[in-house]
Each structure stands twice: as C-alpha cells, then as structure tokens.
Amino acid sequence: MNDHGFVKKQDPEVYAALEGEEKRQAEGIELIPSENYVSRAVREANSSILTNKYSEGYPGKRYYGGQTYTDIVENLARDRAKQLFNCKYANVQPHAGANANIGLYFALLEPGDTILGMDLSHGGHLTHGHPVTYITKIFKFVRYKMKNADTGEIDYDEMREVAKKEKPKIVLAGYSAYPRELNYAKFVEIAREVGAFAVMDIAHIAGLIAGRAMKNPFDFGFDVMTTTTHKTLRGPRGGMILTRESEEVAKKIDKSIFPGLQGGPLMNAIAAKAVCFGEALSPKFKEYAALILKNAKAMEEVFRKANIRMLTGGTDSHLILADVFGSLGMSGKEAETLLDEVGITLNKNSIADDTRGPMDPSGIRFGPPAITTRGFKEKECARVAELMVEAMKNKDDKKKLSAIREEIRAMCKKFPIPESFV
Ligand code: DSN
C-alpha cells in the first residue's frame, strides 16, 4: 500500500522511483535468498521519529540527554534477541552485517592476528577476508575449503591442519553461498584445540535458526554469532552481534562497536529490529521458517529432475547454487538477465573454483525466503522453478518467454505482498 504521500507532494522525482520499486516488487518473483518483505509494522518503526535522535552509548549510559524512549526500544531489541537466539548478550547497534563482522574482529583481535575462514570462492563473504577489503591490511586471513563441491562436505582435516599451523584467534563459520548445515561440534573442537574463538556469521540463516528450523550454533558451544537482520530474519536492514555467555567478550564488543567503529546508533532501525524480533518470537514465525526449507526442497527437486548441477548436490537451507554454465552453457549473468526479463529476480554467483570471473560467473543463486513470505507453498515454488528451467532452456523463444512472464504476473497477483505476519 502506498504510504509516500508527503514525498509525492514534495519530491516527485524520488516519489516516482519509490512507486516504480513498489510496482517492481509487487509484480515480480523475488528469489534473491538474502532479500525479503518486511511487515508494515517493521517499516513504520524504521521510518519513525526515532531517526531524529542521537543516542551514543548504551541504555542507561548515554552521552546525550532525552533517552527515555531510546533506552526502552534498545532494551526491548536486546532482550528479544537474547531470547530468540538463546544467549546472554546482544549488541543491536551495528548498522550492517559488515560493521558487525569488522567490529567483532577489532573486539577480539590485535592487528596482525589471524582468522581462519572459508575460501571465498567456496561460499565465504567479502568481510571474511576478501583482498579488496581494508580489513585484510590489518588482519591475516587463512583458509579452509569444501572437500568436495558436489557434496558440500567441509574439509575438517585441512581445517585442523591449517589451524595448528597458523594459530588463528578466530575460527569462522557461516557463508553467503553455501547451502548445507554444518558440523558445528567439529568447528568448536578445532577452535578449542588451538585456543581460538568459534565465531559464526549467521546472516543468511538467522531466521531459520530463530525459527528453530536449523540448528543453533550456540547449542554446540560457539562463542559469538554475527548477523544481519534483513534476510531470513525479515527485519530492517542492519546488523547485530550475539555473545553466548562471556561478559568480558560482550563488553569488548560493545566498546568496539561504539566508540570504536560507529558513532550514533540508528535508533529507528533498532526500534524496527525490536519489532522484527517480536514477530520472530511468534509461533507463526516457526511455521514460516519450516516452510522456507520445504519450499527450497521443492525447487531443488525440479532442478535435479532437469539435470542442472547444484553445488553441494542440493540444499539444507533457504538457498540453491546452480551451475548453469556447466549444465546449460549459459553464464550466470546471461541467466540473471533472461530471468529478470520474465519477472524473476535472482543473482549471478561464482561457484567453487569458478573458471569464470565474478561479473560473469558460472552460477546463479536463488531461494524462496521472500516468496514464502508472500504465501507460496511447495506447489507454487516448484512451479516457479519449472518456469526458470523452461525459460533457460528456451531462451530464444520469445513467445514462450512472454507466456512465462504472464504466468509470473498472475502468480504475483494471486499472492500479494502481505502487510502483517502476526
Ligand atoms: N549481499 C549479501 C548476500 O546477498 O548474500 C551478503 O552480504
């Protein structure tokens, strides 16, 4: 529903772009697995008058006056986050997932210290040590990999060997393009052997952990988890750091985020995080999380039947990484552009040890978190996957592509984006 009345009156150019985006979201199938549709309540909190307020510091210990209500919302967000993820401490101030990761590194490490993370082409994230990021000028990153990209099994022997040799201070799990559940106990075992912190970046699967559809790494002894709040968790854009039980670590993290890395927190976003965490605590969210997994499986099945190679052989989570170049001779970029034309949005993605470059890689990455929010069940998700395959296999058949576009439009009309989930 349009709520841009004041923008319309005051700034027609921005208004036109907002309207265009609203229509794009309403009429297309969103399969980027890190995107979602938030509730109206989350949006209201996110655009609330809390954007007017400066609140450097933490509840009860701020640098400016007038903090009665900011303290209330930040405490609500922290308490709900702790309850959701079963931990003792939460810092809800990171403006983004990248800030959460960078703030954490500075909290736990000294310059020159080492982090052991997943090889980036096997699913890791930029902030896990990509050479283009500034953190690689400060910390040393060493790598483990999958043993076999067709099963997804992590090479834990290699991980242990590298850990013993390099003595990392952090053993890092959690990825943006890896679809399998991890052997968390193994990570913790290796981290303990070398005296490192076991850290998990749960950004992609935070909603699945909160909704109890996937395991919680804290149950296996992980020390800290970082996350975004806007992916499967279905909240506002933002980040968060959770500490299982060490008060000393939690204090270091607080200091690192403010004043170490950031200035004033975005209190409007923190209010929206509180609303999102409230939604995630509801029984309906558990149903949502469970349905994401079923819907992803339904899509996996269609790709398997179509003989399209999926990295790791399939998925245990909300995302699928398919080797369209290897299977169909179509690059990831070509597939992304083609599917965009029929109303399906997803992203091109590198696959493990990709021989093609990152701007035109071999793979596509997609998943059902957003369409599940829209009410799609297994039947509809399977149909979307069939339409994807049909489009890719008939990329030059204009008539067929136009029929697919029409079917997508009709599906979107049948499943409007909901405004409330409780
Ligand atoms: N850009 C995010 C994703 O799509 O996975 C990661 O930060």
XYZ file of C-alpha atoms and ligand atoms in Angstrom:
429
model
C 0.000 0.000 0.000
C 1.332 3.403 -0.962
C 2.470 5.444 2.059
C 4.544 8.066 0.265
C 2.007 10.928 0.275
C 4.378 13.581 1.592
C 7.183 12.544 -0.737
C 4.700 12.757 -3.600
C 3.819 16.367 -2.768
C 7.357 17.491 -2.099
C 9.642 15.472 -4.349
C 8.051 13.970 -7.446
C 11.336 12.531 -8.731
C 12.024 10.447 -5.636
C 8.321 9.587 -5.442
C 8.364 8.204 -8.986
C 11.325 5.962 -8.115
C 9.603 4.704 -4.950
C 6.422 3.957 -6.872
C 8.407 2.162 -9.559
C 10.151 -0.001 -6.976
C 6.863 -0.790 -5.251
C 5.417 -1.997 -8.550
C 8.580 -3.979 -9.343
C 8.385 -5.760 -6.010
C 4.649 -6.419 -6.351
C 4.757 -7.783 -9.892
C 7.917 -9.873 -9.807
C 9.119 -13.041 -8.142
C 11.930 -12.260 -5.695
C 14.363 -15.133 -5.410
C 17.491 -13.378 -4.140
C 17.884 -15.500 -0.987
C 19.174 -12.589 1.105
C 16.100 -10.453 0.443
C 12.665 -10.450 1.997
C 9.497 -8.392 2.541
C 9.176 -6.812 5.977
C 5.893 -6.201 7.745
C 4.217 -2.823 7.757
C 4.991 -2.608 11.490
C 8.730 -3.024 10.831
C 8.576 -0.361 8.143
C 6.685 2.047 10.387
C 9.230 1.658 13.175
C 12.067 2.017 10.688
C 10.700 5.288 9.345
C 9.686 6.583 12.789
C 10.634 9.823 14.554
C 13.472 7.955 16.279
C 15.510 8.936 13.240
C 15.678 12.397 14.838
C 17.555 11.224 17.912
C 21.244 10.929 18.813
C 21.945 8.151 21.346
C 25.681 7.440 21.510
C 26.389 4.908 24.215
C 24.180 2.119 25.502
C 20.930 2.035 27.571
C 21.489 3.748 30.938
C 24.885 5.089 29.771
C 24.382 7.631 27.026
C 26.330 10.722 26.137
C 23.269 12.930 25.421
C 20.035 13.567 27.314
C 16.491 12.686 26.302
C 16.973 8.931 26.198
C 13.848 7.633 27.977
C 12.341 6.077 24.864
C 15.538 5.121 23.042
C 16.531 3.098 26.113
C 13.165 1.346 26.052
C 13.469 0.276 22.415
C 17.115 -0.746 22.625
C 16.442 -2.836 25.736
C 13.459 -4.459 24.020
C 15.577 -5.281 20.970
C 18.414 -6.699 23.076
C 16.145 -8.773 25.331
C 14.172 -10.221 22.440
C 17.363 -11.041 20.511
C 18.765 -12.890 23.545
C 15.554 -14.868 23.881
C 15.440 -15.700 20.167
C 18.998 -16.971 19.944
C 19.371 -18.315 23.470
C 22.359 -16.245 24.567
C 23.352 -13.831 27.311
C 24.391 -10.684 25.406
C 23.280 -8.854 22.281
C 24.618 -5.723 20.627
C 21.938 -4.432 18.249
C 23.777 -1.299 17.115
C 25.783 -2.459 14.045
C 24.471 -0.523 11.066
C 25.070 -3.550 8.836
C 26.413 -7.080 8.770
C 29.788 -5.798 7.547
C 30.038 -3.495 10.585
C 29.132 -6.398 12.863
C 31.970 -8.501 11.438
C 34.553 -5.723 11.370
C 33.584 -4.564 14.875
C 33.927 -8.114 16.113
C 37.393 -8.588 14.620
C 38.598 -5.434 16.349
C 36.990 -6.551 19.633
C 38.731 -9.924 19.727
C 41.981 -9.428 17.813
C 45.127 -7.314 17.686
C 46.439 -6.059 14.328
C 48.384 -8.864 12.656
C 46.294 -11.629 14.250
C 44.894 -14.427 12.120
C 41.348 -15.503 11.183
C 40.650 -18.932 9.701
C 37.667 -18.719 7.348
C 36.149 -20.484 4.354
C 37.778 -19.993 0.955
C 35.790 -17.141 -0.568
C 35.031 -18.936 -3.815
C 33.503 -21.757 -1.756
C 30.855 -19.524 -0.238
C 32.537 -17.054 2.133
C 31.704 -13.356 2.324
C 33.700 -10.208 1.444
C 34.083 -9.399 5.141
C 35.589 -12.837 5.726
C 38.788 -11.535 4.184
C 38.409 -10.656 0.524
C 41.581 -8.867 -0.604
C 39.559 -5.824 -1.757
C 38.537 -5.057 1.857
C 40.594 -2.870 4.223
C 40.480 -5.489 6.987
C 42.955 -7.599 5.028
C 45.515 -4.806 5.545
C 45.091 -5.286 9.298
C 44.386 -8.974 9.917
C 45.713 -12.122 8.273
C 43.149 -14.466 6.735
C 43.853 -18.145 6.126
C 41.518 -20.656 4.513
C 39.753 -23.961 4.614
C 37.585 -25.339 1.783
C 34.959 -27.876 0.884
C 36.454 -31.315 0.358
C 34.033 -31.985 -2.457
C 31.927 -29.277 -4.096
C 29.356 -31.863 -5.159
C 28.571 -32.997 -1.612
C 29.430 -29.815 0.284
C 31.440 -31.668 2.893
C 33.875 -29.276 4.566
C 37.454 -30.492 4.729
C 37.751 -30.612 8.512
C 41.148 -32.325 8.363
C 42.541 -29.462 6.307
C 40.880 -27.014 8.696
C 42.585 -28.624 11.682
C 45.950 -28.723 9.912
C 45.789 -25.042 8.920
C 44.578 -24.110 12.409
C 47.514 -25.884 14.049
C 49.990 -24.262 11.700
C 48.579 -20.721 11.606
C 47.255 -20.434 15.184
C 44.199 -18.296 14.329
C 42.447 -16.325 17.071
C 39.089 -16.816 15.333
C 37.750 -19.911 13.577
C 34.995 -18.529 11.380
C 31.953 -20.354 10.011
C 28.929 -19.006 8.139
C 28.632 -18.120 4.459
C 26.646 -16.306 1.795
C 26.610 -19.033 -0.801
C 26.800 -22.377 0.975
C 23.530 -24.307 1.318
C 24.361 -27.034 3.843
C 24.003 -27.467 7.593
C 27.424 -27.537 9.288
C 29.055 -29.876 11.759
C 29.185 -27.228 14.479
C 30.715 -29.528 17.075
C 33.717 -30.043 14.793
C 34.267 -26.292 14.410
C 34.194 -25.789 18.151
C 36.522 -28.756 18.729
C 39.121 -27.332 16.326
C 38.775 -23.796 17.721
C 39.282 -25.094 21.274
C 42.330 -27.149 20.228
C 44.148 -24.009 19.092
C 42.690 -21.613 21.680
C 40.612 -19.646 19.140
C 37.140 -18.176 19.411
C 34.481 -20.096 17.471
C 32.504 -17.481 15.548
C 29.603 -17.956 13.153
C 28.291 -15.380 10.712
C 24.638 -16.457 10.624
C 23.460 -13.586 8.384
C 21.843 -15.848 5.806
C 20.210 -18.340 8.131
C 19.402 -16.158 11.170
C 15.659 -16.535 10.565
C 15.995 -20.292 10.179
C 17.858 -20.532 13.490
C 15.439 -18.157 15.227
C 12.520 -20.168 13.832
C 14.135 -23.421 15.044
C 14.243 -24.850 11.507
C 18.054 -25.121 11.609
C 20.425 -25.855 14.477
C 21.644 -23.075 16.743
C 25.482 -22.924 16.784
C 25.336 -21.674 20.404
C 23.995 -25.113 21.400
C 27.352 -26.537 20.279
C 29.498 -24.028 22.136
C 30.077 -21.291 19.547
C 31.246 -18.161 21.378
C 29.877 -15.384 19.184
C 27.491 -15.000 16.251
C 27.229 -12.021 13.914
C 24.298 -11.390 11.629
C 22.267 -9.062 9.511
C 18.638 -8.588 10.448
C 17.089 -8.232 6.997
C 17.463 -11.623 5.349
C 15.557 -14.708 6.541
C 15.001 -12.906 9.857
C 12.719 -10.488 7.942
C 13.660 -7.285 9.722
C 15.069 -3.881 8.773
C 18.455 -3.569 7.075
C 21.009 -3.743 9.860
C 23.397 -5.891 11.864
C 23.775 -7.476 15.288
C 26.367 -9.339 17.389
C 25.365 -12.052 19.865
C 27.591 -13.443 22.627
C 26.728 -16.805 24.161
C 27.962 -16.250 27.696
C 31.214 -14.339 28.203
C 30.625 -10.949 29.803
C 34.222 -10.000 29.054
C 33.750 -10.669 25.329
C 30.403 -8.843 25.276
C 31.976 -5.774 26.891
C 34.780 -5.750 24.325
C 32.210 -5.976 21.527
C 30.185 -3.065 22.922
C 33.301 -0.903 23.091
C 34.365 -1.934 19.628
C 31.042 -1.031 18.001
C 30.814 2.262 19.921
C 33.030 4.246 20.116
C 35.497 2.046 18.212
C 33.763 1.730 14.873
C 30.484 3.643 14.762
C 29.019 6.888 16.028
C 25.363 7.311 16.947
C 23.202 4.224 16.583
C 20.282 4.297 14.133
C 17.550 4.212 16.778
C 14.791 3.986 14.168
C 16.425 0.813 12.820
C 16.832 -0.508 16.367
C 13.103 0.023 17.006
C 12.404 -1.862 13.776
C 14.750 -4.649 14.923
C 12.747 -4.879 18.169
C 9.501 -5.204 16.197
C 11.045 -7.829 13.897
C 12.373 -9.860 16.849
C 8.894 -9.696 18.407
C 7.474 -11.155 15.196
C 10.192 -13.830 15.091
C 9.265 -14.941 18.610
C 5.706 -15.735 17.476
C 4.646 -19.318 16.649
C 3.786 -18.186 13.124
C 7.451 -17.424 12.502
C 8.349 -21.048 13.266
C 5.896 -22.114 10.574
C 7.472 -19.611 8.190
C 10.992 -20.897 8.847
C 9.951 -24.540 8.396
C 8.146 -23.710 5.164
C 11.222 -21.992 3.703
C 13.099 -25.292 3.961
C 10.261 -27.285 2.371
C 9.924 -24.734 -0.418
C 13.654 -24.809 -1.118
C 13.493 -28.624 -1.325
C 10.621 -28.380 -3.816
C 12.768 -26.122 -6.015
C 15.781 -28.409 -5.591
C 13.741 -31.364 -6.832
C 12.817 -29.563 -10.063
C 16.449 -28.663 -10.749
C 17.538 -32.220 -10.045
C 14.975 -33.627 -12.472
C 16.131 -31.101 -15.076
C 19.707 -32.369 -14.632
C 21.043 -28.981 -13.618
C 24.084 -29.328 -11.381
C 23.613 -27.879 -7.916
C 26.706 -27.121 -5.885
C 26.874 -29.378 -2.804
C 24.227 -31.534 -4.511
C 21.254 -29.522 -3.244
C 20.262 -27.646 -0.121
C 19.565 -27.996 3.606
C 18.639 -24.337 3.877
C 16.986 -21.492 2.013
C 19.356 -21.245 -0.955
C 20.433 -23.140 -4.022
C 23.565 -22.507 -6.050
C 23.256 -23.896 -9.576
C 25.992 -24.312 -12.156
C 24.054 -23.069 -15.186
C 27.178 -22.669 -17.287
C 28.256 -26.262 -16.736
C 24.729 -27.631 -17.224
C 23.161 -25.371 -19.864
C 26.081 -23.493 -21.388
C 24.539 -20.242 -20.167
C 26.572 -17.928 -17.929
C 25.238 -16.719 -14.587
C 24.928 -13.205 -15.957
C 23.004 -14.386 -19.003
C 20.637 -16.372 -16.786
C 20.163 -13.434 -14.396
C 19.293 -11.093 -17.295
C 16.997 -13.575 -19.015
C 15.087 -14.406 -15.839
C 14.794 -10.735 -14.950
C 13.020 -10.254 -18.262
C 10.358 -12.804 -17.324
C 9.898 -11.258 -13.871
C 12.156 -13.486 -11.755
C 14.913 -11.745 -9.806
C 17.934 -13.695 -8.606
C 21.672 -13.187 -8.665
C 24.569 -14.496 -10.684
C 27.097 -16.129 -8.403
C 30.546 -17.671 -8.558
C 30.680 -21.385 -7.926
C 33.502 -23.211 -6.138
C 36.773 -22.801 -8.049
C 34.918 -20.973 -10.825
C 36.895 -20.623 -14.030
C 34.836 -17.553 -14.995
C 35.128 -14.056 -13.494
C 32.859 -12.683 -10.699
C 30.994 -10.309 -13.049
C 30.018 -13.143 -15.376
C 30.367 -16.321 -13.338
C 29.105 -19.852 -13.930
C 26.345 -19.913 -11.345
C 23.061 -18.487 -10.152
C 21.994 -18.280 -6.512
C 18.335 -18.313 -5.560
C 15.895 -19.319 -2.845
C 12.375 -18.932 -1.508
C 12.526 -16.727 1.667
C 10.706 -13.789 0.027
C 8.113 -15.798 -1.909
C 7.437 -17.862 1.226
C 6.595 -14.592 2.993
C 4.199 -13.973 0.125
C 2.384 -17.234 0.867
C 3.901 -19.538 -1.754
C 3.913 -23.184 -0.732
C 5.738 -26.182 -2.231
C 3.430 -26.406 -5.264
C 3.944 -22.779 -6.268
C 7.689 -22.907 -5.553
C 8.071 -25.988 -7.732
C 6.169 -24.179 -10.486
C 8.487 -21.165 -10.222
C 11.488 -23.488 -10.537
C 9.888 -25.168 -13.575
C 9.360 -21.782 -15.188
C 13.011 -20.887 -14.511
C 14.176 -24.072 -16.218
C 11.743 -23.599 -19.092
C 12.941 -20.027 -19.650
C 16.611 -21.010 -19.565
C 16.075 -23.927 -21.932
C 14.064 -21.794 -24.364
C 15.968 -18.559 -24.142
C 15.379 -17.604 -27.797
C 11.682 -18.472 -27.922
C 10.038 -15.055 -27.488
C 6.526 -16.499 -27.428
C 7.366 -18.934 -24.661
C 9.158 -16.259 -22.633
C 6.192 -13.951 -22.932
C 3.831 -16.711 -21.708
C 6.149 -17.299 -18.731
C 6.111 -13.562 -17.940
C 2.312 -13.624 -17.957
C 2.161 -16.657 -15.663
C 4.579 -14.989 -13.238
C 2.465 -11.837 -13.225
C -0.670 -13.859 -12.494
C 1.038 -15.717 -9.619
C 2.147 -12.420 -8.083
C -1.366 -11.049 -8.348
C -2.741 -14.130 -6.608
C -0.205 -13.753 -3.779
C 0.032 -10.045 -2.893
C 2.819 -8.978 -0.523
C 1.299 -9.223 2.972
C 1.424 -6.364 5.465
C 1.321 -8.313 8.714
C 2.539 -11.703 9.903
C 1.181 -11.955 13.443
N 24.902 -9.243 -0.093
C 24.601 -10.326 0.799
C 24.076 -11.517 0.093
O 23.297 -11.342 -0.821
O 24.403 -12.638 0.437
C 25.719 -10.701 1.679
O 26.117 -9.614 2.397
